[in-house]
Every structure is written in structure tokens, then in C-alpha cells.
PDB file of C-alpha atoms in Angstrom:
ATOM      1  CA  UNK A 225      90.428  86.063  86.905  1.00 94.00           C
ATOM      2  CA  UNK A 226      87.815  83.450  86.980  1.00 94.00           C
ATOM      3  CA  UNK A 227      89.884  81.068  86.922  1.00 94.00           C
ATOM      4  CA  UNK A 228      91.153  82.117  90.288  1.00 94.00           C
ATOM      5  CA  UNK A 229      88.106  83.104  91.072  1.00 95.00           C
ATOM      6  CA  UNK A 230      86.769  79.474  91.498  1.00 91.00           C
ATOM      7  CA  UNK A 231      88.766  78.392  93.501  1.00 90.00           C
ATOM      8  CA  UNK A 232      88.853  80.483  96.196  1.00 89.00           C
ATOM      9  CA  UNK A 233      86.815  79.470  99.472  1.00 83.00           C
ATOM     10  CA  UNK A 234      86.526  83.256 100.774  1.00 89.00           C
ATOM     11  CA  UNK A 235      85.689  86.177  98.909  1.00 93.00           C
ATOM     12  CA  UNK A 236      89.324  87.610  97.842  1.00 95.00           C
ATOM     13  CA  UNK A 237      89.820  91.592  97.279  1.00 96.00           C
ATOM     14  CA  UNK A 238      90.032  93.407  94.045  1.00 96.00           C
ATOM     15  CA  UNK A 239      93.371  94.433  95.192  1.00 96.00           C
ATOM     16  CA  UNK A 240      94.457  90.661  95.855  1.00 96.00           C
ATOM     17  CA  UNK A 241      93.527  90.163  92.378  1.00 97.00           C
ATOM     18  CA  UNK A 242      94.927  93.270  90.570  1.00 97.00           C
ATOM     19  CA  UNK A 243      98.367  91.992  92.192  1.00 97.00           C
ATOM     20  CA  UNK A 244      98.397  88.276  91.057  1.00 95.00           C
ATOM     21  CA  UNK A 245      96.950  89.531  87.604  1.00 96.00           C
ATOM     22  CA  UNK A 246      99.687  92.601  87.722  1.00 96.00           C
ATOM     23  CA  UNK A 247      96.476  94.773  85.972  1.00 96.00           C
ATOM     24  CA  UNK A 248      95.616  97.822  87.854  1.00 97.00           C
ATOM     25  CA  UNK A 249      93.145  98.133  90.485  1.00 96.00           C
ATOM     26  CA  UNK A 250      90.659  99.922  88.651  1.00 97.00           C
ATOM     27  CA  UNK A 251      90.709  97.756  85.671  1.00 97.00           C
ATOM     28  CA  UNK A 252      89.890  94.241  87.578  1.00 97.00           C
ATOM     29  CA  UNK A 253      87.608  95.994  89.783  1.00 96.00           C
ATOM     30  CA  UNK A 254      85.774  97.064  86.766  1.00 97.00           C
ATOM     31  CA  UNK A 255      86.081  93.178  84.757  1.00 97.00           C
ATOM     32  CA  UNK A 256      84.601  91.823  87.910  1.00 97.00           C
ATOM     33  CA  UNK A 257      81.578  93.777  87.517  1.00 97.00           C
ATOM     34  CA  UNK A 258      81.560  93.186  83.644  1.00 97.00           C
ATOM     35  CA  UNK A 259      81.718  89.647  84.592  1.00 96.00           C
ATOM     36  CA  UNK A 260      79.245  89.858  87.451  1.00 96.00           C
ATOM     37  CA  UNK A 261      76.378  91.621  84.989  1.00 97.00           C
ATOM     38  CA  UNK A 262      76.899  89.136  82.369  1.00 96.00           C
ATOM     39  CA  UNK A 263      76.544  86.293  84.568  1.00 96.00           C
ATOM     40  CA  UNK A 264      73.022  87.559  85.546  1.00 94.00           C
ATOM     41  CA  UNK A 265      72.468  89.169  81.966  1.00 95.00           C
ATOM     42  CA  UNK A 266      72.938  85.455  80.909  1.00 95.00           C
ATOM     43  CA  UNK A 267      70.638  83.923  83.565  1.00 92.00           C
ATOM     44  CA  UNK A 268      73.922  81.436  84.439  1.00 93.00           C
ATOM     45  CA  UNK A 269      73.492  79.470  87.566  1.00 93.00           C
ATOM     46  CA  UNK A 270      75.805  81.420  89.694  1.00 92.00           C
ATOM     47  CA  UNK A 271      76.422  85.036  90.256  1.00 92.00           C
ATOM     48  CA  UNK A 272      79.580  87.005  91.241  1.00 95.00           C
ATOM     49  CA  UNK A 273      79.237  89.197  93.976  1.00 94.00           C
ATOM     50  CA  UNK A 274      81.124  91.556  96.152  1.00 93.00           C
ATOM     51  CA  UNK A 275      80.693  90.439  99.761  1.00 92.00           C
ATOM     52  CA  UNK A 276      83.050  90.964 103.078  1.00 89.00           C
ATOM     53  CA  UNK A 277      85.324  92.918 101.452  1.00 90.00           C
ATOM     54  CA  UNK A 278      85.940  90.613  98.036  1.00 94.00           C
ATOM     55  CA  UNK A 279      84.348  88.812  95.362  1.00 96.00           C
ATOM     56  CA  UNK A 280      83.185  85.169  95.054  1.00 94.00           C
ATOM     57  CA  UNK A 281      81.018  82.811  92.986  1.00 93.00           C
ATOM     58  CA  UNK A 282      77.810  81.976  94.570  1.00 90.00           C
ATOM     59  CA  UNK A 283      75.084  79.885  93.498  1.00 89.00           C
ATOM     60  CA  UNK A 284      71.760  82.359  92.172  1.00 90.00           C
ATOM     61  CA  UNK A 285      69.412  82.635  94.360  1.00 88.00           C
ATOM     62  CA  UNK A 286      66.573  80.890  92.130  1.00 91.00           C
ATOM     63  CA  UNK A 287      68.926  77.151  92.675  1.00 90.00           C
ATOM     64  CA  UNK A 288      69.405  77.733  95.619  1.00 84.00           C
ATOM     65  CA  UNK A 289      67.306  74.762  96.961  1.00 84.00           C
ATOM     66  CA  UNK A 290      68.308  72.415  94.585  1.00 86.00           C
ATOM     67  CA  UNK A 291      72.027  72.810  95.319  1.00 83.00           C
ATOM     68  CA  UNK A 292      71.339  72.589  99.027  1.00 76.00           C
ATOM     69  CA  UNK A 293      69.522  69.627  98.702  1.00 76.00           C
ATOM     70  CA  UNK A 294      72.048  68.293  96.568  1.00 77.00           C
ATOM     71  CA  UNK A 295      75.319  69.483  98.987  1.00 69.00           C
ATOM     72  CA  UNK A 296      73.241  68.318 102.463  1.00 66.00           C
ATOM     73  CA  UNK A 297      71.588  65.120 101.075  1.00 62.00           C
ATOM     74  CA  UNK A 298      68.612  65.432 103.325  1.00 49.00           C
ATOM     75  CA  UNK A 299      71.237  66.372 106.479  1.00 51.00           C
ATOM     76  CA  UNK A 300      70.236  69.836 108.162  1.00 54.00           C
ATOM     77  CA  UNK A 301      72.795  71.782 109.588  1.00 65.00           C
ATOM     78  CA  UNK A 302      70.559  75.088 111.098  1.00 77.00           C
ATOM     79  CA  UNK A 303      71.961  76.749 113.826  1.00 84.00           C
ATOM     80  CA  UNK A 304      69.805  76.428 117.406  1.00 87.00           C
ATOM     81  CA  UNK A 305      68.106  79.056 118.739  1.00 88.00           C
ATOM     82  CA  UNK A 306      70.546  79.643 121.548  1.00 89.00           C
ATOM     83  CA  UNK A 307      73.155  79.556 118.849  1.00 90.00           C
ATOM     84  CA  UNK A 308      71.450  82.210 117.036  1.00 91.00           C
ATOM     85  CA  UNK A 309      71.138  84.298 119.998  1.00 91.00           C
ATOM     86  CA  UNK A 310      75.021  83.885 120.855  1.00 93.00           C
ATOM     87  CA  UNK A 311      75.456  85.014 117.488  1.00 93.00           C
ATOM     88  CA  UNK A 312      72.804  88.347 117.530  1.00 92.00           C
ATOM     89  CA  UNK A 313      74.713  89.219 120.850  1.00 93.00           C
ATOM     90  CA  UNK A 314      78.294  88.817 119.421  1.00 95.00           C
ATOM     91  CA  UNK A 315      76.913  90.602 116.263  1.00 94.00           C
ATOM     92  CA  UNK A 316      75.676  93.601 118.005  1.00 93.00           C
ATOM     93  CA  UNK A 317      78.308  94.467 121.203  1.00 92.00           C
ATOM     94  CA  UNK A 318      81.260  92.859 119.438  1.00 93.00           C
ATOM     95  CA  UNK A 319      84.586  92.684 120.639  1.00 94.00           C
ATOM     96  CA  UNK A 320      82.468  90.993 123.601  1.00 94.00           C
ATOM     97  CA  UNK A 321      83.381  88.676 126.262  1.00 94.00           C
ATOM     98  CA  UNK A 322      81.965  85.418 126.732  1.00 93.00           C
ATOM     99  CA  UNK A 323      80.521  86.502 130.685  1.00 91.00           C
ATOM    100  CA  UNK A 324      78.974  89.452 128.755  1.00 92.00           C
ATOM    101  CA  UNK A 325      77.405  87.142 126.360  1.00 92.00           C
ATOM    102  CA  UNK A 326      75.661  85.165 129.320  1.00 91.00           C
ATOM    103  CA  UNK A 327      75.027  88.469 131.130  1.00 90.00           C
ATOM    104  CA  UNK A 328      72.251  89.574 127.990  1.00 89.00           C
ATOM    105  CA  UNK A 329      71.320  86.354 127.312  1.00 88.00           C
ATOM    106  CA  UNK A 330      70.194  85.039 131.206  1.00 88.00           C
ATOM    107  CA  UNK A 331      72.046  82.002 130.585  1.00 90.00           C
ATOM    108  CA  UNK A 332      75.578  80.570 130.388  1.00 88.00           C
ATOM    109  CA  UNK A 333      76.541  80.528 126.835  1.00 87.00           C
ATOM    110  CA  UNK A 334      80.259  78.898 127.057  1.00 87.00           C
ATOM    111  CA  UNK A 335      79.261  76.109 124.699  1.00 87.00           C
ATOM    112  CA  UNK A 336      77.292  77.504 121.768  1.00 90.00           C
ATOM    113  CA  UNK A 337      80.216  79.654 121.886  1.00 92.00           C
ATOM    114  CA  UNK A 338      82.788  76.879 121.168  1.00 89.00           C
ATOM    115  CA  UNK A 339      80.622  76.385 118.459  1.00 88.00           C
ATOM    116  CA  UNK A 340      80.192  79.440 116.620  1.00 92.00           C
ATOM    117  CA  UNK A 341      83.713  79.526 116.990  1.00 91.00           C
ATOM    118  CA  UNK A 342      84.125  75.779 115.490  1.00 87.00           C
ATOM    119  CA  UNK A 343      81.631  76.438 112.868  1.00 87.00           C
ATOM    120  CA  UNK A 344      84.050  80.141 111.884  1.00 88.00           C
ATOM    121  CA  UNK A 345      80.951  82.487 112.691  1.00 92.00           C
ATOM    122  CA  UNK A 346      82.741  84.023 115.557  1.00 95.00           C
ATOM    123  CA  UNK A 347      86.439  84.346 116.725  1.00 95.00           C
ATOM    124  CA  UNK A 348      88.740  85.748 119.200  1.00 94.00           C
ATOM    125  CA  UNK A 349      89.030  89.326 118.818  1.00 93.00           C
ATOM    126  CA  UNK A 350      91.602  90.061 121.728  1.00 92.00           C
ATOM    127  CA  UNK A 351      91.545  90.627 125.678  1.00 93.00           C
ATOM    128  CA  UNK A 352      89.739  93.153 127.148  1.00 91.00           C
ATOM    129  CA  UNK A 353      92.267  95.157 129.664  1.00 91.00           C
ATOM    130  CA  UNK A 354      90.314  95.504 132.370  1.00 90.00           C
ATOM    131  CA  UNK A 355      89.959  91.192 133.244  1.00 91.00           C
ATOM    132  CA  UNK A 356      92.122  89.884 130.691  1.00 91.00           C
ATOM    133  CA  UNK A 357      88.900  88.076 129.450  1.00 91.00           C
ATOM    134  CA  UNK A 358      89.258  86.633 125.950  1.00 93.00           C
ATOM    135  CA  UNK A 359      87.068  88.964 123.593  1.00 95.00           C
ATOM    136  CA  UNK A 360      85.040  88.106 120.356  1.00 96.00           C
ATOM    137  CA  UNK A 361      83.662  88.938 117.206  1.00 96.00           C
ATOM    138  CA  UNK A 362      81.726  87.595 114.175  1.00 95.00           C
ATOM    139  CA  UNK A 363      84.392  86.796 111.227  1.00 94.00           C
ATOM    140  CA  UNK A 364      84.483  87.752 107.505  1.00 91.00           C
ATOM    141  CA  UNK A 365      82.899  84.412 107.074  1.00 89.00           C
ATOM    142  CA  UNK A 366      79.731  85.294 109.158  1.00 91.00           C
ATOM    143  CA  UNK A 367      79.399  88.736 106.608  1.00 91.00           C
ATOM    144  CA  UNK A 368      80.023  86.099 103.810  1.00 88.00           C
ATOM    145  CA  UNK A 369      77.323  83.486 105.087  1.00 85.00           C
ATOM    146  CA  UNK A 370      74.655  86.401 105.819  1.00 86.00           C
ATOM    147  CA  UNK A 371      75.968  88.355 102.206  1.00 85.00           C
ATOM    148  CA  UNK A 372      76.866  91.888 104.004  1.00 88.00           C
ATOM    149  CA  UNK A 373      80.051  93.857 102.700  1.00 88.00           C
ATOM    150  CA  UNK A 374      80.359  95.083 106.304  1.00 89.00           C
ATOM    151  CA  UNK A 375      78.715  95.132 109.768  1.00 90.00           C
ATOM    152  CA  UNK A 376      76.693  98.337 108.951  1.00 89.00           C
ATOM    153  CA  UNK A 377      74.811  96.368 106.662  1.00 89.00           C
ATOM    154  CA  UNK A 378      73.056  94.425 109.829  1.00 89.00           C
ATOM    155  CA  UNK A 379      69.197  95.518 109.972  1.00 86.00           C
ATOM    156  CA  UNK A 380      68.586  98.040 112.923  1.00 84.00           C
ATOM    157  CA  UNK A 381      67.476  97.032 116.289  1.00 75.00           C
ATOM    158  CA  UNK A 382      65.084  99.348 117.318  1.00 68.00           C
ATOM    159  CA  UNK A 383      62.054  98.354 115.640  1.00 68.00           C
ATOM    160  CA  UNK A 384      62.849  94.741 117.283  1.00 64.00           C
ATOM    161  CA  UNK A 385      62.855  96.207 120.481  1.00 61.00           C
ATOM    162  CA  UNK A 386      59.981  96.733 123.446  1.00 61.00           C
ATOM    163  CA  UNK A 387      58.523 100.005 123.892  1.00 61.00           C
ATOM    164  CA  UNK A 388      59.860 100.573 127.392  1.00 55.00           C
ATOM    165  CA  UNK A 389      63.597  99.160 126.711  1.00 48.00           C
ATOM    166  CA  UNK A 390      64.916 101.979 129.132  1.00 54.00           C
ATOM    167  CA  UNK A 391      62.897 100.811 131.819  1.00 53.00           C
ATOM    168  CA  UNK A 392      63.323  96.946 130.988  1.00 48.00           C
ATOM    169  CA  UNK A 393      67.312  97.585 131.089  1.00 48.00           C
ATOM    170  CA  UNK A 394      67.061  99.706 134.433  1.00 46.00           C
ATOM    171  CA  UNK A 395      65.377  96.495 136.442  1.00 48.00           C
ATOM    172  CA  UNK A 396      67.443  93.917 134.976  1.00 45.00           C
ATOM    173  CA  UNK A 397      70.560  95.751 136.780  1.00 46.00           C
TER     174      UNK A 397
END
């Protein structure tokens, strides 16, 4: 199982494994947790976790900086902010088009969508009916970058939002 384990370059499901192992499902789900507490029991420099629906190595969270310094060699590769509001828009209203995307933000947002597609944050998630517009979402590798099982794990909005957000959304129509 570990041995599979690193290798793979997205979290792969207990199910994936119990097959290729032929073990039951119960059984690898519970090694993998065996594994996962002994890793941290034994202060190791990576961790196991269970992320976007499988498990993968990742490096603790106390090395963090030294293997990102290491891996970027003084190279940063953040995302902008109009990136990261593409992103918090596709997050929230996803399967969203790319005109509803510019219709929250104020702005056109065509490019930093290429992007978040390029970069495998977002991708296409169908047409809506309606205007055949391509639709998108955020992909198992944006749950596996931000370390959420599923999309119910992103924080709420509310407390992010103005006091009067019914009467902010009424004049912006």
C-alpha cells in the first residue's frame, strides 16, 4: 500500500486500493489509518491523509517551508487576486458560466479563467441548456490543494458578507 501510495499524484480511494491489493474495503481503509497515526505518532516528515475523496502523502505541516523553498527555489507561484476571486466565484455558484463569473465580479474574467483551468483548479463541468454556455467547476485537485474531503468543507459566507447584502444585490440589478 505505500508503496503505491507514493507514487500516486492524486489522492486515490480506499476502494481503488482494496481492488489492486484484492484485501477488503474495510481492512485497507483501516491500514491507512494505522499507517496515517503512526506516521504522526512517529513525528515522520510526512503525513497520510484522506483528502478529495482518497488518501495521499503530504509533507507535515511543521516542513512545510523548507520543502517549498526547496521545490520553488526562490520562484513564487501565488495566485493573483483576480485569480483568487475567479476561483471564490467558481467555488461558491459552481457549475457556473464564464459571463456569470464576470457578472459578480464587475469585470471580464475570460483569462484568469484559462488559467485556473491551465493550472487544474477549475474545469469544464458541462453546458448549461438554456445558452449552450460552457459551465465550470473547481476540480478534485482544488479540494486537494486547499485539503477539503468535499465542497461542504468550504468556510461559510455569511460572516464575510455586508450587513445590508439584500439591499446591495437589489441595486446592482
Amino acid at each position: 500500500m505505500e508503496a503505491i501510495l507514493l507514487v500516486v499524484d492524486e489522492p486515490v480511494a480506499e476502494v481503488t486500493l482494496a481492488q489492486v491489493l484484492e484485501r477488503p474495503t474495510h481492512q485497507v481503509a483501516a491500514a491507512l489509518r494505522e499507517l496515517a497515526e503512526e506516521y504522526t505518532a512517529a513525528g515522520r516528515g510526512f503525513d497520510l491523509r484522506e483528502v478529495a475523496g482518497g488518501w495521499r502523502y503530504y509533507t507535515r505541516a511543521d516542513c512545510a517551508q523548507l520543502v517549498e523553498r526547496f521545490v520553488r527555489d526562490g520562484q513564487q507561484t501565488r495566485l493573483t487576486q483576480a485569480a483568487l476571486e475567479t476561483l471564490a466565484v467558481v467555488a461558491y455558484r459552481q457549475p457556473v458560466s464564464r459571463a456569470r463569473v464576470a457578472a459578480v465580479r464587475g469585470v471580464n474574467s475570460d483569462g484568469v479563467m484559462r488559467t485556473l483551468v491551465a493550472r487544474g483548479l477549475v474545469e469544464e463541468a458541462g453546458t448549461d441548456p438554456e445558452s449552450q454556455a460552457v459551465l465550470y467547476r473547481t476540480s478534485s485537485y482544488f479540494l486537494e490543494r486547499l485539503g477539503l474531503r468535499d465542497l461542504s468543507e468550504l468556510p461559510e459566507l455569511a460572516p464575510f458578507l455586508p450587513d445590508d447584502v439584500e439591499n446591495l444585490e437589489e441595486t446592482t440589478k
